[in-house]
PDB file of C-alpha atoms in Angstrom:
ATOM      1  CA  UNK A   1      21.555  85.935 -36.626  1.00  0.00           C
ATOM      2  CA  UNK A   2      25.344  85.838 -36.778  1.00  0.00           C
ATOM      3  CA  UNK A   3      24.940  87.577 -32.928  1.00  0.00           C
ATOM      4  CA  UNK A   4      22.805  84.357 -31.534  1.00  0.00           C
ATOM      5  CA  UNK A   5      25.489  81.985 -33.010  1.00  0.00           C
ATOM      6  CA  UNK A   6      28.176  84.341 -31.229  1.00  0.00           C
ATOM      7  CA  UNK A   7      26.100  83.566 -28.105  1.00  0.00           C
ATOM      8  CA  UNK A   8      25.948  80.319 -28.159  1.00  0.00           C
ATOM      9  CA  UNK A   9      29.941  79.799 -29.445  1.00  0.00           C
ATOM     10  CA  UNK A  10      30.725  81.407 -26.324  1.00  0.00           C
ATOM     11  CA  UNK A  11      28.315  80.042 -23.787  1.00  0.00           C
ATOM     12  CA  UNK A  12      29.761  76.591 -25.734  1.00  0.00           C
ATOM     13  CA  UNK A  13      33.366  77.961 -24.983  1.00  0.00           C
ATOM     14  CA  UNK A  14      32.884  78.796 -21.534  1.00  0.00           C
ATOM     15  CA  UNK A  15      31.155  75.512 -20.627  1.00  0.00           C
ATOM     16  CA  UNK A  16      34.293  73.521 -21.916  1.00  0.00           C
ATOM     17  CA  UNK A  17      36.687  76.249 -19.796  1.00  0.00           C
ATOM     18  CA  UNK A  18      34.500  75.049 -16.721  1.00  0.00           C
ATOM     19  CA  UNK A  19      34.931  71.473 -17.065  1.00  0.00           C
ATOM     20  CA  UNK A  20      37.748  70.338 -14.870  1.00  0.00           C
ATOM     21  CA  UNK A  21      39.502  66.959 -15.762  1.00  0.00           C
ATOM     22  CA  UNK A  22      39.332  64.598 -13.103  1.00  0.00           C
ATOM     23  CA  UNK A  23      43.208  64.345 -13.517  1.00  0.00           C
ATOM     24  CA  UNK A  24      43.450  68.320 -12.980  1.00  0.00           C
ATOM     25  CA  UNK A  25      41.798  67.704  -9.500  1.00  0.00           C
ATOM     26  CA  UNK A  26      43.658  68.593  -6.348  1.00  0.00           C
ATOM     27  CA  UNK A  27      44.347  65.311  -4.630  1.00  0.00           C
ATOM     28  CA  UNK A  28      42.659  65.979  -1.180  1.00  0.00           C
ATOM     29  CA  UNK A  29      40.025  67.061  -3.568  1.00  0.00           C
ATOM     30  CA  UNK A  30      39.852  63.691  -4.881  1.00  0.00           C
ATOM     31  CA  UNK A  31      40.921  61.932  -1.773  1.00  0.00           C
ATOM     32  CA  UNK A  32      37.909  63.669  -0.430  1.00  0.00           C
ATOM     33  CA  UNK A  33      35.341  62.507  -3.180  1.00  0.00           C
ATOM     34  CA  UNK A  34      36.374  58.766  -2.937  1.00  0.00           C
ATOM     35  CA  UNK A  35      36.680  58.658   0.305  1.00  0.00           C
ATOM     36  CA  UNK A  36      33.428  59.593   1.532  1.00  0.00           C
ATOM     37  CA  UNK A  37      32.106  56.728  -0.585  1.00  0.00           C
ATOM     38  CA  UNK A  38      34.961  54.386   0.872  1.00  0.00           C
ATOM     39  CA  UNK A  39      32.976  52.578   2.964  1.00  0.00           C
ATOM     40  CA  UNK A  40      30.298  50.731   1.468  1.00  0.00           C
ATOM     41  CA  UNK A  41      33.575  49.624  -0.578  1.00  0.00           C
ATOM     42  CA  UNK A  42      36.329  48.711   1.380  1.00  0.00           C
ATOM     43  CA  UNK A  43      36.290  44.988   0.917  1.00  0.00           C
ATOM     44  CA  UNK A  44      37.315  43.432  -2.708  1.00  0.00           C
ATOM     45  CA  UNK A  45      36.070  40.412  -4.491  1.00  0.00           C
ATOM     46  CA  UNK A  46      37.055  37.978  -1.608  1.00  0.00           C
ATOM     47  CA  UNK A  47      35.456  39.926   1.240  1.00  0.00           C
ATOM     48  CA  UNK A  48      39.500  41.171   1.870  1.00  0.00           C
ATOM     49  CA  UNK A  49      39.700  44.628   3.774  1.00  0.00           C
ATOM     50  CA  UNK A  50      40.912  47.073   1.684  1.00  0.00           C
ATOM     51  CA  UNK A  51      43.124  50.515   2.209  1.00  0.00           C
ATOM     52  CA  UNK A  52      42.270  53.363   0.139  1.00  0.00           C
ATOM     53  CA  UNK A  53      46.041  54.704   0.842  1.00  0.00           C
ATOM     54  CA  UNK A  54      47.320  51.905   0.143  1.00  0.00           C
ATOM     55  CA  UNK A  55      45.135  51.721  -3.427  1.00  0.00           C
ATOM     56  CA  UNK A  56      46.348  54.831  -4.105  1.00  0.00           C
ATOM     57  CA  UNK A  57      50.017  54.578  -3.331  1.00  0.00           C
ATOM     58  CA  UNK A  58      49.981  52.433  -6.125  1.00  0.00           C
ATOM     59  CA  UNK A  59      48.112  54.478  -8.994  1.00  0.00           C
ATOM     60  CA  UNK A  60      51.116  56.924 -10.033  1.00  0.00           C
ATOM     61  CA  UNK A  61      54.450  57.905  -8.661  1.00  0.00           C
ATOM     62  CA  UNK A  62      52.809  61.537  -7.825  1.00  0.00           C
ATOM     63  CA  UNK A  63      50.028  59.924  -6.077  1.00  0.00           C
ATOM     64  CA  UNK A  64      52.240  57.653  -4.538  1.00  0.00           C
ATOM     65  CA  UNK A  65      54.776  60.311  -2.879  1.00  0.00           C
ATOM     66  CA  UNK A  66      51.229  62.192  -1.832  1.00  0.00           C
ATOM     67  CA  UNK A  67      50.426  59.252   0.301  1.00  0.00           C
ATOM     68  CA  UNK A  68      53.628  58.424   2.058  1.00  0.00           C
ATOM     69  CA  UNK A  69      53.804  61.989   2.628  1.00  0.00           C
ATOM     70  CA  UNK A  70      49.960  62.093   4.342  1.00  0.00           C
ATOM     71  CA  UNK A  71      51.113  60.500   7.845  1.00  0.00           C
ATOM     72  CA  UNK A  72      47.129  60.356   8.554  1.00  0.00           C
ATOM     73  CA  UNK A  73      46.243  57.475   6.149  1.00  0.00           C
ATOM     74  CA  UNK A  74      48.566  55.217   8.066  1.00  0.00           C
ATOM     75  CA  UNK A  75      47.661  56.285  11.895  1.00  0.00           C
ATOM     76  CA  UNK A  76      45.505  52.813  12.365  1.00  0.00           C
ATOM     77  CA  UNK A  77      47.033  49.836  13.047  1.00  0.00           C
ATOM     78  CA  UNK A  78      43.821  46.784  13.563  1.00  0.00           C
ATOM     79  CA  UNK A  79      45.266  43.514  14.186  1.00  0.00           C
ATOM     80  CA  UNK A  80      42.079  41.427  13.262  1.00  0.00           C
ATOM     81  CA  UNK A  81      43.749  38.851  10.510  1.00  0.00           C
ATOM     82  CA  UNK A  82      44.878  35.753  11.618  1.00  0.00           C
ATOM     83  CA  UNK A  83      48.190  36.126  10.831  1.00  0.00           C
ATOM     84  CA  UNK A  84      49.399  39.620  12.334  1.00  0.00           C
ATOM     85  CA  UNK A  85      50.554  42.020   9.343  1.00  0.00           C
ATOM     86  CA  UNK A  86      53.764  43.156  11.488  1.00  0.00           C
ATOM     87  CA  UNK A  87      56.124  43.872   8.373  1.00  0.00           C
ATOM     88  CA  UNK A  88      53.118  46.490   6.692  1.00  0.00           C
ATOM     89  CA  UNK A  89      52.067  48.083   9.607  1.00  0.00           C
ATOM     90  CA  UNK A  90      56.204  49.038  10.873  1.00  0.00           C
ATOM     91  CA  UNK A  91      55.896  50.272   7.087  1.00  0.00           C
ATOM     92  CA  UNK A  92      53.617  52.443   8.367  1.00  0.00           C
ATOM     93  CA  UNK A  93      54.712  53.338  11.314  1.00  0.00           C
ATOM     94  CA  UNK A  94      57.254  54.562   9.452  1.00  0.00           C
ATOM     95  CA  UNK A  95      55.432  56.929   7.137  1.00  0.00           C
ATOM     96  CA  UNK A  96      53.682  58.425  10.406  1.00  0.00           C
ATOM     97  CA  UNK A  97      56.867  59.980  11.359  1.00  0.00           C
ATOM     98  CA  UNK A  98      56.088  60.782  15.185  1.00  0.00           C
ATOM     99  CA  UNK A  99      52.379  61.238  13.996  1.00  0.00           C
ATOM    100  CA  UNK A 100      49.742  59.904  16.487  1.00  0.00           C
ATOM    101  CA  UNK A 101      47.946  56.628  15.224  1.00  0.00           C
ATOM    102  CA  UNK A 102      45.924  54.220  17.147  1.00  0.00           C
ATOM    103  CA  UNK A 103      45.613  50.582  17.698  1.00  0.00           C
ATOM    104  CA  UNK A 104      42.448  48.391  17.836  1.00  0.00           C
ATOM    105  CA  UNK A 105      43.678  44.449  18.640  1.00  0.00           C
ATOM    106  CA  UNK A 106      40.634  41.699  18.150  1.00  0.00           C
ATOM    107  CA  UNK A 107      40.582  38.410  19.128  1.00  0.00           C
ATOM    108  CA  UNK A 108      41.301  37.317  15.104  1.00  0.00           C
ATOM    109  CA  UNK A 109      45.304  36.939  16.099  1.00  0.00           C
ATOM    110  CA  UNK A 110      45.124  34.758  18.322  1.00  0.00           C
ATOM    111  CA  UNK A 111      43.749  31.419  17.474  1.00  0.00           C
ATOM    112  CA  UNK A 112      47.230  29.543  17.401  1.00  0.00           C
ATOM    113  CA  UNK A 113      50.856  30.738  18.565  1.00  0.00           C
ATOM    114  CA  UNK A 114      49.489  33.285  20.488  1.00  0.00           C
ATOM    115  CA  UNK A 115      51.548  34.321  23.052  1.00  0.00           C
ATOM    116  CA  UNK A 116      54.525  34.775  20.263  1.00  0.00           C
ATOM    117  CA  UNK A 117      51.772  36.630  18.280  1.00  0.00           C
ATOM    118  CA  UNK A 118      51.168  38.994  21.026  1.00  0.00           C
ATOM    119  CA  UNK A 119      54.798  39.203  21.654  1.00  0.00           C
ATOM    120  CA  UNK A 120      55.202  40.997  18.070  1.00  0.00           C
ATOM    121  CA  UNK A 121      52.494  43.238  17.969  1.00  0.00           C
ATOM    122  CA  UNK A 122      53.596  44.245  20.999  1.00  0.00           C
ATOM    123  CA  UNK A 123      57.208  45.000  20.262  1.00  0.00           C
ATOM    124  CA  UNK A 124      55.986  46.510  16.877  1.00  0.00           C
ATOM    125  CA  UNK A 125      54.325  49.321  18.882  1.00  0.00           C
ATOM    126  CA  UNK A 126      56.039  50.173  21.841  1.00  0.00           C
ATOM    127  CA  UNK A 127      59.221  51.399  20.451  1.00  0.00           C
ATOM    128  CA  UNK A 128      56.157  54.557  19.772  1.00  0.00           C
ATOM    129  CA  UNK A 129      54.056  54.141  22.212  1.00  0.00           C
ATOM    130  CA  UNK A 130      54.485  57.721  23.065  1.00  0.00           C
ATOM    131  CA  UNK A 131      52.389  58.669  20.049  1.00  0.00           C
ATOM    132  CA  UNK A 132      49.551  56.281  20.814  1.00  0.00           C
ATOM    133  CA  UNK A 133      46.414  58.046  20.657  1.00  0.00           C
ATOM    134  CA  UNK A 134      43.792  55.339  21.188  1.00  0.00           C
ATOM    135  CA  UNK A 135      44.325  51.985  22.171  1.00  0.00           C
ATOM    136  CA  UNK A 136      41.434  49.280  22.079  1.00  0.00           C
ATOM    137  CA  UNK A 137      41.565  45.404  23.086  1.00  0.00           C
ATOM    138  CA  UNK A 138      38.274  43.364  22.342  1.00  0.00           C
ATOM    139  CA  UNK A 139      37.310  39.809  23.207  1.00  0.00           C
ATOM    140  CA  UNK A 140      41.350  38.879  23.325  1.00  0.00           C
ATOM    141  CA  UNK A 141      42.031  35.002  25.632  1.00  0.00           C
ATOM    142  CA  UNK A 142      42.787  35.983  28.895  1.00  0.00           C
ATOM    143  CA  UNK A 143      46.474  35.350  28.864  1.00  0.00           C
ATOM    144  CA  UNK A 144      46.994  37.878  26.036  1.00  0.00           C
ATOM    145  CA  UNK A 145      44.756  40.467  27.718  1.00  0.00           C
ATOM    146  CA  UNK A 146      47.227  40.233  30.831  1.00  0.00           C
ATOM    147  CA  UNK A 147      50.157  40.091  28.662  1.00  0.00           C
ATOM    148  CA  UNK A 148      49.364  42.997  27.187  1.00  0.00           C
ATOM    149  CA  UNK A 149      48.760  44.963  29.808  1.00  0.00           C
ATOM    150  CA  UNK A 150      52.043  43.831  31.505  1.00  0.00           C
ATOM    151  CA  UNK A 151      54.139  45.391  29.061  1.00  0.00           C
ATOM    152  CA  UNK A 152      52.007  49.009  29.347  1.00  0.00           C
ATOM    153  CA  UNK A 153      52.620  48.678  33.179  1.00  0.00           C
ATOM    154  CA  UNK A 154      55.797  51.097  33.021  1.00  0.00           C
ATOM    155  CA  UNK A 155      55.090  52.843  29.777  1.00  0.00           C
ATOM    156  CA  UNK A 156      54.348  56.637  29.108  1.00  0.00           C
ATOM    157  CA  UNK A 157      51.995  57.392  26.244  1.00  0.00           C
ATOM    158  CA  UNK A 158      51.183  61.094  26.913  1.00  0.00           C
ATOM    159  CA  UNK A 159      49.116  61.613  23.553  1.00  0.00           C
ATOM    160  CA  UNK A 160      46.869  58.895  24.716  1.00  0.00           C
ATOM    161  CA  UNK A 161      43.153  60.089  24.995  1.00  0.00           C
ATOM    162  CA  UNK A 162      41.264  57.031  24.405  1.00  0.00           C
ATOM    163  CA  UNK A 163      41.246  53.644  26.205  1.00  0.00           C
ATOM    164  CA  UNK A 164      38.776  50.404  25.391  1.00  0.00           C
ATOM    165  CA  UNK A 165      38.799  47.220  26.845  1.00  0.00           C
ATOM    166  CA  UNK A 166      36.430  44.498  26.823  1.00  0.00           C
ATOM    167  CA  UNK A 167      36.917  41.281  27.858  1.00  0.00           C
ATOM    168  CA  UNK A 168      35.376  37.698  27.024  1.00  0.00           C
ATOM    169  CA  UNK A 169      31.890  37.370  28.851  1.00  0.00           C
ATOM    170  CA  UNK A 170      32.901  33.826  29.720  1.00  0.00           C
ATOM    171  CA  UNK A 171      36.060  35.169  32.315  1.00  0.00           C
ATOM    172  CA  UNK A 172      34.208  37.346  33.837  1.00  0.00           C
ATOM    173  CA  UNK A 173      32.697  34.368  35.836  1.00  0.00           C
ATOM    174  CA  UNK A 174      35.915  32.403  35.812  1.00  0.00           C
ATOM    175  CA  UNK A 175      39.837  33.050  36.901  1.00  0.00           C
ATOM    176  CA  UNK A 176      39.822  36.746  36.295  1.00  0.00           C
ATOM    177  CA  UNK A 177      36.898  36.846  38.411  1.00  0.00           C
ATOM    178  CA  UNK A 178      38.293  34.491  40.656  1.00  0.00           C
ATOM    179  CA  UNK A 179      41.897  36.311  41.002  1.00  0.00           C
ATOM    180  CA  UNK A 180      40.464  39.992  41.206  1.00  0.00           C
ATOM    181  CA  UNK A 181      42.944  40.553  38.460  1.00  0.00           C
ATOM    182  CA  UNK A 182      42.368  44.048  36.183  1.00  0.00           C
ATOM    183  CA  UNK A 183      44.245  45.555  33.644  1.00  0.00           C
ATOM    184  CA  UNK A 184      47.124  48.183  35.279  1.00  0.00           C
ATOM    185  CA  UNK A 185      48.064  50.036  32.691  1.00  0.00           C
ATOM    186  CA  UNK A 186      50.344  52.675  33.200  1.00  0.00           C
ATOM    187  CA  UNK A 187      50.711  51.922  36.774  1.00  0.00           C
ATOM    188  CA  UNK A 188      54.184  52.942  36.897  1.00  0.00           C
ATOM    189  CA  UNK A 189      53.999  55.236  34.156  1.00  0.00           C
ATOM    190  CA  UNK A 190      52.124  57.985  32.726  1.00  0.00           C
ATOM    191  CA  UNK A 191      49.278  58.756  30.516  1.00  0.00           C
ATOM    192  CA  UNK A 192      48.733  62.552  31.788  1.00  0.00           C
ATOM    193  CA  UNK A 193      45.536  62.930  28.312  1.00  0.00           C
ATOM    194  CA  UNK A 194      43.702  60.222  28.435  1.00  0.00           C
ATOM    195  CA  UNK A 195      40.416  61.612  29.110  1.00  0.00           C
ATOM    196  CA  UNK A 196      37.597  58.514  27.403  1.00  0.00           C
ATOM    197  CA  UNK A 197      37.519  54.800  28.727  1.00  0.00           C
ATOM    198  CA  UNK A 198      35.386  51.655  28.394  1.00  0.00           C
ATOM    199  CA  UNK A 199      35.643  49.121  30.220  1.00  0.00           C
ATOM    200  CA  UNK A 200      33.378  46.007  29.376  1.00  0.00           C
ATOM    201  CA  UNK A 201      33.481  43.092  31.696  1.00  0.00           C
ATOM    202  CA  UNK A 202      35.886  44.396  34.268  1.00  0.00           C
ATOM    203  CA  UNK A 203      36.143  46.016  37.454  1.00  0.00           C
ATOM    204  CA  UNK A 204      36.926  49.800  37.216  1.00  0.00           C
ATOM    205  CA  UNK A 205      38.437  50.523  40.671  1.00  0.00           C
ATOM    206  CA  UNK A 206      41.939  50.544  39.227  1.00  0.00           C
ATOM    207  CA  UNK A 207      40.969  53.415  36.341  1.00  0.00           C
ATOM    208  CA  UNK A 208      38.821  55.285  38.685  1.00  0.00           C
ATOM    209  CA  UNK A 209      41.979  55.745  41.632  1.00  0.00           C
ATOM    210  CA  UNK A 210      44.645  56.540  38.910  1.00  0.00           C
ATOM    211  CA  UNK A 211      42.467  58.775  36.243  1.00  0.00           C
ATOM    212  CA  UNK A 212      38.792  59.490  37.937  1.00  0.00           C
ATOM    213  CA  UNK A 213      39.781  63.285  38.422  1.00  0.00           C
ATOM    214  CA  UNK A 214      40.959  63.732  34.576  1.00  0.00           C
ATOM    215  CA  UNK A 215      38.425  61.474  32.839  1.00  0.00           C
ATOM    216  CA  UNK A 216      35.644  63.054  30.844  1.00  0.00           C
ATOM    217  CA  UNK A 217      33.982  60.369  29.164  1.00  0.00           C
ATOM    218  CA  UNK A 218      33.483  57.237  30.757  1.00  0.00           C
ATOM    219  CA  UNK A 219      31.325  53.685  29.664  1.00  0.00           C
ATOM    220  CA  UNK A 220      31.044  50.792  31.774  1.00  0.00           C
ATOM    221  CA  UNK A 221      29.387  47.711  31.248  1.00  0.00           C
ATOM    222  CA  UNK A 222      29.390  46.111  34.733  1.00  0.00           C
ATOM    223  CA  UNK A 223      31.368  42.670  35.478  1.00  0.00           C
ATOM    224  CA  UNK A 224      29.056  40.701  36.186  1.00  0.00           C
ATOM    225  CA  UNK A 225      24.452  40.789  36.493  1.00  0.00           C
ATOM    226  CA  UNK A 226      24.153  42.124  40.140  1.00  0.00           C
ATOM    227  CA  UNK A 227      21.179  40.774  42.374  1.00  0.00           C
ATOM    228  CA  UNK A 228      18.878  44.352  41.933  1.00  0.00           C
ATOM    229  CA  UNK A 229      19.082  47.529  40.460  1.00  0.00           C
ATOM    230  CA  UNK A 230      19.565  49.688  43.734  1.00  0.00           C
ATOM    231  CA  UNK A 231      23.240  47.554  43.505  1.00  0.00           C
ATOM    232  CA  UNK A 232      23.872  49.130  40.049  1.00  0.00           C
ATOM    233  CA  UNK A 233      22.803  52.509  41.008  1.00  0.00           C
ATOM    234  CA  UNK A 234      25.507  52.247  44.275  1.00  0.00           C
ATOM    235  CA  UNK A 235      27.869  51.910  41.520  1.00  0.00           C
ATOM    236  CA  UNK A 236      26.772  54.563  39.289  1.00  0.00           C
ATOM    237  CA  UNK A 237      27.333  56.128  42.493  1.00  0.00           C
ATOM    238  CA  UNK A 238      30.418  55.352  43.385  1.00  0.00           C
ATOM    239  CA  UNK A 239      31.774  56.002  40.162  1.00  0.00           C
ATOM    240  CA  UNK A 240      30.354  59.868  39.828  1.00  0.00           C
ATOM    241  CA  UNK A 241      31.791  60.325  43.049  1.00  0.00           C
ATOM    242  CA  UNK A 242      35.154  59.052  41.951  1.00  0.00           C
ATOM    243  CA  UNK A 243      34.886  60.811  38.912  1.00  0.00           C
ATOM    244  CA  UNK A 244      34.004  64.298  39.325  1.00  0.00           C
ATOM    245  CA  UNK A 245      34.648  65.867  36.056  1.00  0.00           C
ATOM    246  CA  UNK A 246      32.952  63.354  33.944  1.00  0.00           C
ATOM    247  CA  UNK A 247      30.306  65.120  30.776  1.00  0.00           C
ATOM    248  CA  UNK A 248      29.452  62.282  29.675  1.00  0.00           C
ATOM    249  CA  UNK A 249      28.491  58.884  31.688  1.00  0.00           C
ATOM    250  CA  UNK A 250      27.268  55.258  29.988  1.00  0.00           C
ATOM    251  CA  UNK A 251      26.243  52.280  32.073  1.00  0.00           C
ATOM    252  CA  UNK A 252      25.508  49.314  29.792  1.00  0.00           C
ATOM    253  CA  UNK A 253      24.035  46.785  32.202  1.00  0.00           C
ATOM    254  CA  UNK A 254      22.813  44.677  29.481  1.00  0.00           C
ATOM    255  CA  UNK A 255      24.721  45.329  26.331  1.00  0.00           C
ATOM    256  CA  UNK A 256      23.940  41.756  24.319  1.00  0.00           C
ATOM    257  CA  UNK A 257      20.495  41.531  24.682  1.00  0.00           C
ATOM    258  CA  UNK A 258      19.132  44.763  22.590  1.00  0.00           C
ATOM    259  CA  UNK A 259      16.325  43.283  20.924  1.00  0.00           C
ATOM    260  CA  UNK A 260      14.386  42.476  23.793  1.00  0.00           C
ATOM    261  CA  UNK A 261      11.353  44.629  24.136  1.00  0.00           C
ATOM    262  CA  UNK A 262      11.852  45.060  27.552  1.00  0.00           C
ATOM    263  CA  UNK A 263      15.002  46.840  27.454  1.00  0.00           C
ATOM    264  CA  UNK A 264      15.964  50.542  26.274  1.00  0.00           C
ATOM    265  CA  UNK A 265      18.649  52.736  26.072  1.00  0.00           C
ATOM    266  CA  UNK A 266      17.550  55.941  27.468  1.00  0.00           C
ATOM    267  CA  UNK A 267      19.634  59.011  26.872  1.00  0.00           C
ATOM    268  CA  UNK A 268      19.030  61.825  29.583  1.00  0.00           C
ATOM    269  CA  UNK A 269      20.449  65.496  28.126  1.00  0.00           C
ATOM    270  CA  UNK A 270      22.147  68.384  30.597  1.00  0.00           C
ATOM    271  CA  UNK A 271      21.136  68.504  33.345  1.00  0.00           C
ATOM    272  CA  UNK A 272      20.536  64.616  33.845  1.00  0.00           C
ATOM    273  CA  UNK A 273      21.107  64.995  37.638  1.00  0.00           C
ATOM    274  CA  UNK A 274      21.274  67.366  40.382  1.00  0.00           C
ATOM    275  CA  UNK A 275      23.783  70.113  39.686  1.00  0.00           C
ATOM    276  CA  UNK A 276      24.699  70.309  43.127  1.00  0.00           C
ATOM    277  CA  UNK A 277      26.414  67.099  43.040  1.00  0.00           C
ATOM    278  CA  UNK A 278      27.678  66.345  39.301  1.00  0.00           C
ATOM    279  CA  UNK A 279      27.813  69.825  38.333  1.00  0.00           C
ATOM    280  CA  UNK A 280      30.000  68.644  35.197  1.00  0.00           C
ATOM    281  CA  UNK A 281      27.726  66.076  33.467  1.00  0.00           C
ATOM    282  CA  UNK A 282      25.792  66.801  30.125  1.00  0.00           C
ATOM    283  CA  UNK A 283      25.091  63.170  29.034  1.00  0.00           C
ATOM    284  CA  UNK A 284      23.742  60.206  31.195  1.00  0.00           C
ATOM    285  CA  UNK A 285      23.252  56.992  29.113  1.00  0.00           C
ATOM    286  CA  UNK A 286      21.558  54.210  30.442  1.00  0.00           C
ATOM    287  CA  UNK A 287      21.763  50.461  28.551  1.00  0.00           C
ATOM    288  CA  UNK A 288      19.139  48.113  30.343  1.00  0.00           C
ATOM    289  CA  UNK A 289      16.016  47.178  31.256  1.00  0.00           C
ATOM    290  CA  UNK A 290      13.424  50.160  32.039  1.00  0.00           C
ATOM    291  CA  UNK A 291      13.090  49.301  35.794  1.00  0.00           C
ATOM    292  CA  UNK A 292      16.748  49.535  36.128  1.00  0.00           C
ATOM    293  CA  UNK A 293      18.134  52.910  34.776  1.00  0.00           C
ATOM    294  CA  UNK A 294      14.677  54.466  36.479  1.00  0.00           C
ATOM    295  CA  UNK A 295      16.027  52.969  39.812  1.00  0.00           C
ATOM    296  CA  UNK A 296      19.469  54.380  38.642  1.00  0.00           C
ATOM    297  CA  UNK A 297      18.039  58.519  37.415  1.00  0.00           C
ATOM    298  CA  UNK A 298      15.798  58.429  40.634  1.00  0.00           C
ATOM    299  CA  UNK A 299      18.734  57.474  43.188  1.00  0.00           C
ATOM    300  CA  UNK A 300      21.229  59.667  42.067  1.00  0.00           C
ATOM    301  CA  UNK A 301      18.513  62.579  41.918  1.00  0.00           C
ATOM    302  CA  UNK A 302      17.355  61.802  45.239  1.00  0.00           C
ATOM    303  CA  UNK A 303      21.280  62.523  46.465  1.00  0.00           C
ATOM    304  CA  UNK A 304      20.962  66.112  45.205  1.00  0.00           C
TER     305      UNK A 304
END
């Protein structure tokens, strides 16, 4: 008898040894744990975005110095508040140290003052644009989608690898249209990386002539409803051509109407389409209705 109770003191005292204290956790370990559950939680009380990093800056001096010191928890700047948080996000930029971050700017910004709005974001980022790893604009007015681009016209960001633009459906009938403008960025400078753009609403001939032969990943959604769908297979076309290294290609012809039963979004695995001719692609994508991307698959297989 004495033996069993021996037993079970021990089992009892190795079951307490096991239990680790949540405060005896590693804290990636527990950065991990909370963070995978992060975001069906990110927004407090008043539907506010919230910042785990930021949350946890402010639990402890040790936890705090662990998040300065973690340059990834501050790498994403999103302007999508009405008021542009400029003075937390060079905060941040300064806990990156030289780390790459990205940038996604919405149209939130710029309901009022917005050219001086623009203005700051973009001096707040291109003192490091050389460290910009993605860099998306969506839905911005027209006059802050040029000015933005203006100012990357000369700049050198050779970490970026990611570039998305999409512009207001309404300009794509009106001056932009009108003006043949399109965003030139880096036309004067360099971005030697950048390897995955969408473009949404826009002509692509500038992005095709300055990084066709290094892009790998590239998603269009054309500028405007052409009159059949042999005219959006001559630019599916025209863009493998131009692109000849490209893995993965998507051509959203009608990406705001997805819940008509008419239209699909067919995916067509390696190899999609004649090797001869796009020897690099794995992944065709096709937003639209059924008649068009069979047009589209049937053309471009007909070239090999």
């Amino acid at each position: 008898m004495p033996a069993v109770d021996t037993g079970i003191d021990n089992s009892s005292s190795q079951s307490r040894t096991q239990v680790c204290p949540i405060n005896d956790l590693p804290y990636d370990v527990f950065y991990f744990i909370l963070a995978t559950c992060w975001e069906d939680a990110q927004r407090d009380y008043w539907g506010r975005k919230t910042h785990f990093p930021t949350i946890a800056s402010h639990v402890c001096r040790t936890w705090r110095q662990h998040a300065i010191d973690t340059p990834s928890f501050w790498a994403k700047l999103t302007f999508r508040s009405k008021i542009p948080q400029l003075d937390k996000y060079q905060e941040w930029l300064t806990r990156l140290g030289g780390a790459p971050f990205d940038v996604y700017i919405g149209q939130e910004p710029f309901t009022s003052a917005s050219i001086k709005r623009t203005k700051g974001i973009m001096r707040l980022i291109m003192p490091h644009i050389s460290h910009l790893r993605s860099f998306q604009v969506s839905y911005v007015p027209t006059k802050i989608l040029r000015l933005i681009f203006d100012r990357l016209n000369d700049a050198n960001a050779p970490l970026l690898q990611r570039l998305r633009v999409e512009k207001r459906s309404r300009t794509v009938h009106g001056d932009l249209c009108r003006k043949r403008w399109e965003p030139r960025p880096f036309h004067q400078g360099q971005a030697p990386n950048l390897e995955q753009v969408h473009l949404s609403g826009m002509s692509y001939g500038y992005i095709m002539d300055r990084f066709g032969a290094s892009l790998n990943t590239f998603i269009i959604s054309p500028i405007t409803n052409l009159v059949t769908p042999h005219n959006y297979a001559k630019i599916a076309q025209d863009i493998l051509s131009r692109a000849p290294n490209l893995r993965v290609f998507g051509f959203l012809i009608h990406p705001f109407y997805r819940d008509t039963a008419d239209q699909w979004i067919q995916t067509f695995q390696s190899p999609p389409l004649p090797s001869v001719t796009h020897s690099s692609l794995e992944e065709l994508y096709i937003g639209g209705y059924r008649r068009d991307w069979d047009v589209i698959v049937v053309e471009q297989r007909g070239r090999g």
